[in-house]
Short mmCIF file of C-alpha atoms in Angstrom, two decimals:
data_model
loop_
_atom_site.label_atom_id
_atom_site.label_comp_id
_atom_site.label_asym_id
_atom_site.label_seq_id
_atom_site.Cartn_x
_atom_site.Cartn_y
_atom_site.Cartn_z
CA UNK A 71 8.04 -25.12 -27.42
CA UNK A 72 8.12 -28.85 -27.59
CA UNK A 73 7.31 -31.42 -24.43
CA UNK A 74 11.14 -31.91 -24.12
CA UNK A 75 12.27 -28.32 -24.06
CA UNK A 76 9.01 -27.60 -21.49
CA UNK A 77 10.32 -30.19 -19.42
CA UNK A 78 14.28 -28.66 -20.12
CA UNK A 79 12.99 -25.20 -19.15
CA UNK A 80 11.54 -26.66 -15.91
CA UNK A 81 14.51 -28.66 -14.74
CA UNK A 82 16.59 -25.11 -15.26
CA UNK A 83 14.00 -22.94 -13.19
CA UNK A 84 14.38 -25.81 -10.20
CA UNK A 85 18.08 -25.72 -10.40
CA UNK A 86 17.83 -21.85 -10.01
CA UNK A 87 15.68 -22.39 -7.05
CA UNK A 88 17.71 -24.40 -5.39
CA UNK A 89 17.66 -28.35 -6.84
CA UNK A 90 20.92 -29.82 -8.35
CA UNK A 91 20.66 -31.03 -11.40
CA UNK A 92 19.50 -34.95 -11.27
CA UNK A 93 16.86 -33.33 -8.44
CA UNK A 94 15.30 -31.07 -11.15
CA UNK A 95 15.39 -34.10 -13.60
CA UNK A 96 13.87 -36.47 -11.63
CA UNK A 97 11.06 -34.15 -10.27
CA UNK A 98 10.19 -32.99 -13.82
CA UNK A 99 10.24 -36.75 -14.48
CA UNK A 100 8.14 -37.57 -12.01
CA UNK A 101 5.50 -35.35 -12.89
CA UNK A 102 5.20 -36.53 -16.20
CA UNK A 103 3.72 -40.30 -15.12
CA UNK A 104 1.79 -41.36 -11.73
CA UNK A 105 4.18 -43.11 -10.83
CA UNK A 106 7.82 -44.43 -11.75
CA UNK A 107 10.49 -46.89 -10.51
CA UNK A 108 14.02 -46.24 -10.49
CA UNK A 109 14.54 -47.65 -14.24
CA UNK A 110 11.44 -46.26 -15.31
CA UNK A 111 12.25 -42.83 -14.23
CA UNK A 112 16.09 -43.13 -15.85
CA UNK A 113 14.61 -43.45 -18.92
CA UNK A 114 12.73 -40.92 -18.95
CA UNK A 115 15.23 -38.31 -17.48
CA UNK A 116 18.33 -40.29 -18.61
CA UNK A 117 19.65 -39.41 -14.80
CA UNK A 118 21.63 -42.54 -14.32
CA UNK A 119 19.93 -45.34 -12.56
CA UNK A 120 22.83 -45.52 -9.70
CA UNK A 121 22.22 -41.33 -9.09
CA UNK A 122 18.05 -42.18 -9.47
CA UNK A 123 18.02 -42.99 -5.35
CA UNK A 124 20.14 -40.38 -4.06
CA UNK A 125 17.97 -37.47 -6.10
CA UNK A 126 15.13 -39.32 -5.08
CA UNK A 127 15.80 -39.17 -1.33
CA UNK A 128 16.59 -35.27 -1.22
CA UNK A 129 13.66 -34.95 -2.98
CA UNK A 130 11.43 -36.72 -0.21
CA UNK A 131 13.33 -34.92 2.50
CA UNK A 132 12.51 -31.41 0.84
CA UNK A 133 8.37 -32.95 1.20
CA UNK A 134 8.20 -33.08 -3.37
CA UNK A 135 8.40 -36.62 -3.55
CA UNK A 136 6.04 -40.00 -2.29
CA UNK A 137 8.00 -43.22 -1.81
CA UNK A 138 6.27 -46.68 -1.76
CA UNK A 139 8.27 -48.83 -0.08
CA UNK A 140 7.45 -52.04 -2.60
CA UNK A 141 9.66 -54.05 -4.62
CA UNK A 142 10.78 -52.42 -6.40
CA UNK A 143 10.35 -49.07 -4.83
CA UNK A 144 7.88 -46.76 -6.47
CA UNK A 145 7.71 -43.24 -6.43
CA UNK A 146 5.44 -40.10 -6.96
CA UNK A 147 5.68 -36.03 -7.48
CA UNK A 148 3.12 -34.35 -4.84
CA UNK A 149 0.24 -32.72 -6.75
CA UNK A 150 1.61 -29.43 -8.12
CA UNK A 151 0.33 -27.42 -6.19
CA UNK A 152 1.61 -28.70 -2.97
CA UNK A 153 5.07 -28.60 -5.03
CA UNK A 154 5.05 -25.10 -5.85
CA UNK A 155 3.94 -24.14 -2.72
CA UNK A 156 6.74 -25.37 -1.10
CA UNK A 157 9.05 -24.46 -3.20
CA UNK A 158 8.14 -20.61 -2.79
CA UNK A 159 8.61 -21.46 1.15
CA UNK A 160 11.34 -22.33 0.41
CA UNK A 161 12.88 -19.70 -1.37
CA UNK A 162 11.12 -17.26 0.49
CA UNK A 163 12.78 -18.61 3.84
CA UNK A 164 16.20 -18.02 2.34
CA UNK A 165 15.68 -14.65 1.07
CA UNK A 166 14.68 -14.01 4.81
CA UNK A 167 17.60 -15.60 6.07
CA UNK A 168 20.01 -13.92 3.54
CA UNK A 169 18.65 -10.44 4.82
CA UNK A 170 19.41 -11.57 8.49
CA UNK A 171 22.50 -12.17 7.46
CA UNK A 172 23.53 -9.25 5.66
CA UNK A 173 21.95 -6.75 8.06
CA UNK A 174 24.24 -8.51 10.87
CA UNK A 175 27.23 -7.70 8.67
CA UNK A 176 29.26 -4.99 10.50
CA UNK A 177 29.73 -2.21 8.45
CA UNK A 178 33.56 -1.48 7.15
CA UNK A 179 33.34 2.14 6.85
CA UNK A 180 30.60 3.30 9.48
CA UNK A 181 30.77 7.18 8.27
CA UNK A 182 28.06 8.29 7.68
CA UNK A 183 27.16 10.02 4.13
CA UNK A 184 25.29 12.64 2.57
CA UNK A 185 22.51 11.60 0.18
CA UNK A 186 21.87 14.73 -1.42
CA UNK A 187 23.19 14.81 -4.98
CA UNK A 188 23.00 11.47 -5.55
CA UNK A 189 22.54 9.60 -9.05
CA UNK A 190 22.78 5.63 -9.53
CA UNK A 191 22.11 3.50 -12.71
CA UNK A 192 19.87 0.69 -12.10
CA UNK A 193 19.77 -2.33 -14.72
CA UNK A 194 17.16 -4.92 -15.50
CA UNK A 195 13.76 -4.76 -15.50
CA UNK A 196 13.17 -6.64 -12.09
CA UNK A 197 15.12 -4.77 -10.28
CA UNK A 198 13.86 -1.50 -11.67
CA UNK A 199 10.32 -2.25 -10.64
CA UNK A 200 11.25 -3.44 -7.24
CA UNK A 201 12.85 0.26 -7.00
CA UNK A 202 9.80 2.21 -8.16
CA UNK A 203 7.26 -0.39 -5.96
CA UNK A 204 9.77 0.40 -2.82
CA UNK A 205 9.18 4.44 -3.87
CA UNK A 206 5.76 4.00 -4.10
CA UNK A 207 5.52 2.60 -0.76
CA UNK A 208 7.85 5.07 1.19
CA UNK A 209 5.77 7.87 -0.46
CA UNK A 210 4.73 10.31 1.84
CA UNK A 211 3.21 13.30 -0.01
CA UNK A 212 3.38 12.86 -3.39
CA UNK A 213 3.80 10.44 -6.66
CA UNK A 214 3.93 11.39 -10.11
CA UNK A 215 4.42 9.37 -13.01
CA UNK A 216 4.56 9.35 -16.55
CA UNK A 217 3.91 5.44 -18.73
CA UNK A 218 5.96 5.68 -21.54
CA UNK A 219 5.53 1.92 -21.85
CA UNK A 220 2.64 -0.39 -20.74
CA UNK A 221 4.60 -3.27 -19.64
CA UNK A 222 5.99 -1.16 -16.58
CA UNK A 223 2.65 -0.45 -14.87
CA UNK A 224 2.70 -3.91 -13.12
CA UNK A 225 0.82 -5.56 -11.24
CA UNK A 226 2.69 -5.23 -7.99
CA UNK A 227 2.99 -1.09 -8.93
CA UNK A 228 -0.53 -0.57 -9.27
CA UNK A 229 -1.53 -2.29 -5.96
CA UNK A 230 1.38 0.10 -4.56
CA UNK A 231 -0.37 2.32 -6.32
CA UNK A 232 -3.61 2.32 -4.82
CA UNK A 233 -2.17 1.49 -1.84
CA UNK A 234 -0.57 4.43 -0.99
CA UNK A 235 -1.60 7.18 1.28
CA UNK A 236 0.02 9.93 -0.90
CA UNK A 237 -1.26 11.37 -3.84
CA UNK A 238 -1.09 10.11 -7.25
CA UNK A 239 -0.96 11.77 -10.80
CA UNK A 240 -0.28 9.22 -13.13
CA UNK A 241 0.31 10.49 -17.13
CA UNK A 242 0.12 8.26 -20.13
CA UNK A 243 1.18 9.12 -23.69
CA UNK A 244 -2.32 8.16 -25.10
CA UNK A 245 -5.96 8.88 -24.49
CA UNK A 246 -6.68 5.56 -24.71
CA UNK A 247 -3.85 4.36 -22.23
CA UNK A 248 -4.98 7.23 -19.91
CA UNK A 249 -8.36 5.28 -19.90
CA UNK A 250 -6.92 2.32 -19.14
CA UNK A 251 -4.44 3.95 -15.94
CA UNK A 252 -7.54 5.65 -14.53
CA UNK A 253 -9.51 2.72 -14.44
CA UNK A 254 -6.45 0.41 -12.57
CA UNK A 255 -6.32 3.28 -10.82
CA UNK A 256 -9.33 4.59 -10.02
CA UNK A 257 -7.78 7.08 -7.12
CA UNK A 258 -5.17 8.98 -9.18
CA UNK A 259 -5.30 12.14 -11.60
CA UNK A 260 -4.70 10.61 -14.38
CA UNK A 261 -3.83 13.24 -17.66
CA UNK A 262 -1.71 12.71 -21.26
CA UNK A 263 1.35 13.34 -21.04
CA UNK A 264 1.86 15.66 -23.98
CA UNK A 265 5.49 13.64 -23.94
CA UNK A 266 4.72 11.90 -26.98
CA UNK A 267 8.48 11.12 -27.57
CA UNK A 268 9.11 8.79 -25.08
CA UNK A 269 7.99 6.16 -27.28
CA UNK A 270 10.75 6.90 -29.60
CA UNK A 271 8.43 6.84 -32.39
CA UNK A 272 9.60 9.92 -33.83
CA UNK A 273 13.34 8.53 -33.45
CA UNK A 274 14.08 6.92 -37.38
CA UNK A 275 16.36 4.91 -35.66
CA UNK A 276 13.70 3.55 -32.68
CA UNK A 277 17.08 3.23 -30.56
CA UNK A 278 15.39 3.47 -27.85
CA UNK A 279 12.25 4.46 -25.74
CA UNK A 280 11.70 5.74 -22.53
CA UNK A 281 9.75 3.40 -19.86
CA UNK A 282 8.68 5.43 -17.47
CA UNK A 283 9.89 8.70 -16.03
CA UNK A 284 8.82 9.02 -11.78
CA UNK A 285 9.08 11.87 -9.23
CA UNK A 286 8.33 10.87 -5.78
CA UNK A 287 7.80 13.30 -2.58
CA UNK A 288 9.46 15.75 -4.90
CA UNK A 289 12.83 14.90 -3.96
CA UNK A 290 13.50 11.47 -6.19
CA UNK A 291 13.67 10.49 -9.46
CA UNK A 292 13.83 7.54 -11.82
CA UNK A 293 13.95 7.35 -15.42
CA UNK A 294 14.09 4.34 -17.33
CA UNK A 295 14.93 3.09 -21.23
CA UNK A 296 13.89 0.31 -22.55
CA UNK A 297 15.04 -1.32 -25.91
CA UNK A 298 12.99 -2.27 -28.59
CA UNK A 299 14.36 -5.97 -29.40
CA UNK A 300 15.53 -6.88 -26.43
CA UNK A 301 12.90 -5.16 -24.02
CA UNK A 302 15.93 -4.83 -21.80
CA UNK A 303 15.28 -1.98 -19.79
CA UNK A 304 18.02 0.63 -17.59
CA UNK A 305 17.12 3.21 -15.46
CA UNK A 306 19.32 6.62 -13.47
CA UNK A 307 18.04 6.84 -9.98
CA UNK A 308 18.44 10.26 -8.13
CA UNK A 309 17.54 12.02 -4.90
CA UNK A 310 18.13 15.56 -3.34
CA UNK A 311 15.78 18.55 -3.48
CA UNK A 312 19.11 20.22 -5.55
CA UNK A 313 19.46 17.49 -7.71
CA UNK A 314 19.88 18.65 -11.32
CA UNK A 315 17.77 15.34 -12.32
CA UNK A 316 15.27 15.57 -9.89
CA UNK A 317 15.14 19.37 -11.43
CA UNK A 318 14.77 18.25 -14.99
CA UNK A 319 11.96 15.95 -13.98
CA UNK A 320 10.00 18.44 -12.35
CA UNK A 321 10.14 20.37 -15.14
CA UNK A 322 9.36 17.33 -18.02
CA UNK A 323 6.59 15.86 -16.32
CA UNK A 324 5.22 19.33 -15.65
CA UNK A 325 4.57 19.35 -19.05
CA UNK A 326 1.49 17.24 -18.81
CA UNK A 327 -0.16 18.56 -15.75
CA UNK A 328 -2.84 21.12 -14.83
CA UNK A 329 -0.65 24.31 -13.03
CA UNK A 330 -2.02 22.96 -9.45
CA UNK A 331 -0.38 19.77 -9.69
CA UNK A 332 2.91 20.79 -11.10
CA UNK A 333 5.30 19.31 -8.46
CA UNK A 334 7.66 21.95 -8.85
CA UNK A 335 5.40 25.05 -8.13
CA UNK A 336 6.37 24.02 -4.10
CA UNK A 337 9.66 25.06 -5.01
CA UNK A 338 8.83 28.84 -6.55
#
């Protein structure tokens, strides 16, 4: 990427955070010299000179901008790091306040439901992993999952991972990936698979490969695809001890484990 489409790429994330659009310019601007006038900073960002003061004045009031008050006025981007750390307050401070919110919405239909039998698609690969890190955590007894693709073993899952009081069998479709799990995960069982296929390198086609299959206190299960060229991923999300899903999982990721660890020799 060139300096201009950097800077481009930056002005979009700030906008998604928050910043309008001349904001986001003149930040990115800002950081780009150590210091910069109104006309100086216009030409840079080619935010008109008239909008330069307004932007700039949000921008001091959110604590990312310096303004010396000289003729003519000069101003500054905070280091970075101050920047981004304010930013994520920020953001993190409306995510808080948009749960408040929607937990004090009353609910329209206050009937309770079952949740056994349930299945739900999930889509994207965010919001997948927040779903398997949120399983991991409200784990009780017991987690077992199968890698069919590196990228999902984040981060975030393996501190969940590690984290968690109940016990883990992890299952990867390689020696050498097993090696790799165990040592992330130094707690777990870790074991191949024997589910070679979930790479879809057997598939002439490679439609499609699985990114991780997960069974969690026996009684929920996720499943994920991801796609090749894309690396889009989609996942089906069940629950219920009866579940015909949750069923089929015992019984695939059985495949890979020693008899004492099967998860579904609790239910014989």
């Amino acid at each position: 990427m060139t300096t201009n489409e950097h800077a481009e790429e930056a002005a979009d994330l700030l906008q998604e955070l928050g910043l309008k659009e001349y904001e986001a310019k003149c930040f990115v601007g800002l950081t780009r010299v150590p210091t910069g006038t109104a006309k100086k900073l216009s030409e840079i960002t080619d935010v008109p000179r008239t909008r330069i003061y307004d932007a700039i004045r949000v921008l001091e009031a959110q604590g990312l901008v310096e303004i010396q008050h000289s003729s003519p006025q000069q101003f500054r981007a905070v280091p970075l790091e101050e920047a981004t750390e304010t930013l994520r307050e920020q953001y993190e401070s409306r995510v808080e306040r948009l749960r408040g919110a929607l937990e004090s919405v009353d609910d329209v239909d206050s009937e309770a439901k079952s949740p056994v039998q349930e299945v739900w698609t999930l889509s994207g690969q965010t919001a997948i992993a927040t779903r398997a890190n949120k399983l991991v955590e409200d784990a009780t007894d017991e987690v077992v999952l199968v890698v069919g693709d590196d990228s999902v073993l984040t981060e975030e899952l393996v501190d969940r991972l590690n984290d968690t009081a109940a016990d883990v069998a992890i299952g990867a479709v390689s020696t050498a990936a097993q090696t790799e799990i165990q040592d992330a995960v130094p707690d777990a069982t870790t074991f191949t698979s024997g589910l070679e296929w979930l790479r879809g390198e057997n598939d002439p086609d490679h439609d499609v490969a699985i990114g991780r299959l997960m069974l969690v206190d026996r009684s929920s299960f996720l499943v994920s695809s991801i796609m090749p060229d894309s690396h889009s991923e989609q996942a089906i999300f069940g629950t219920g001890v009866g579940n015909g899903l949750v069923v089929v999982a015992r019984r695939l990721i059985a495949q890979g484990l020693l008899p004492s660890r099967d998860p579904g020799q609790g239910d014989a």
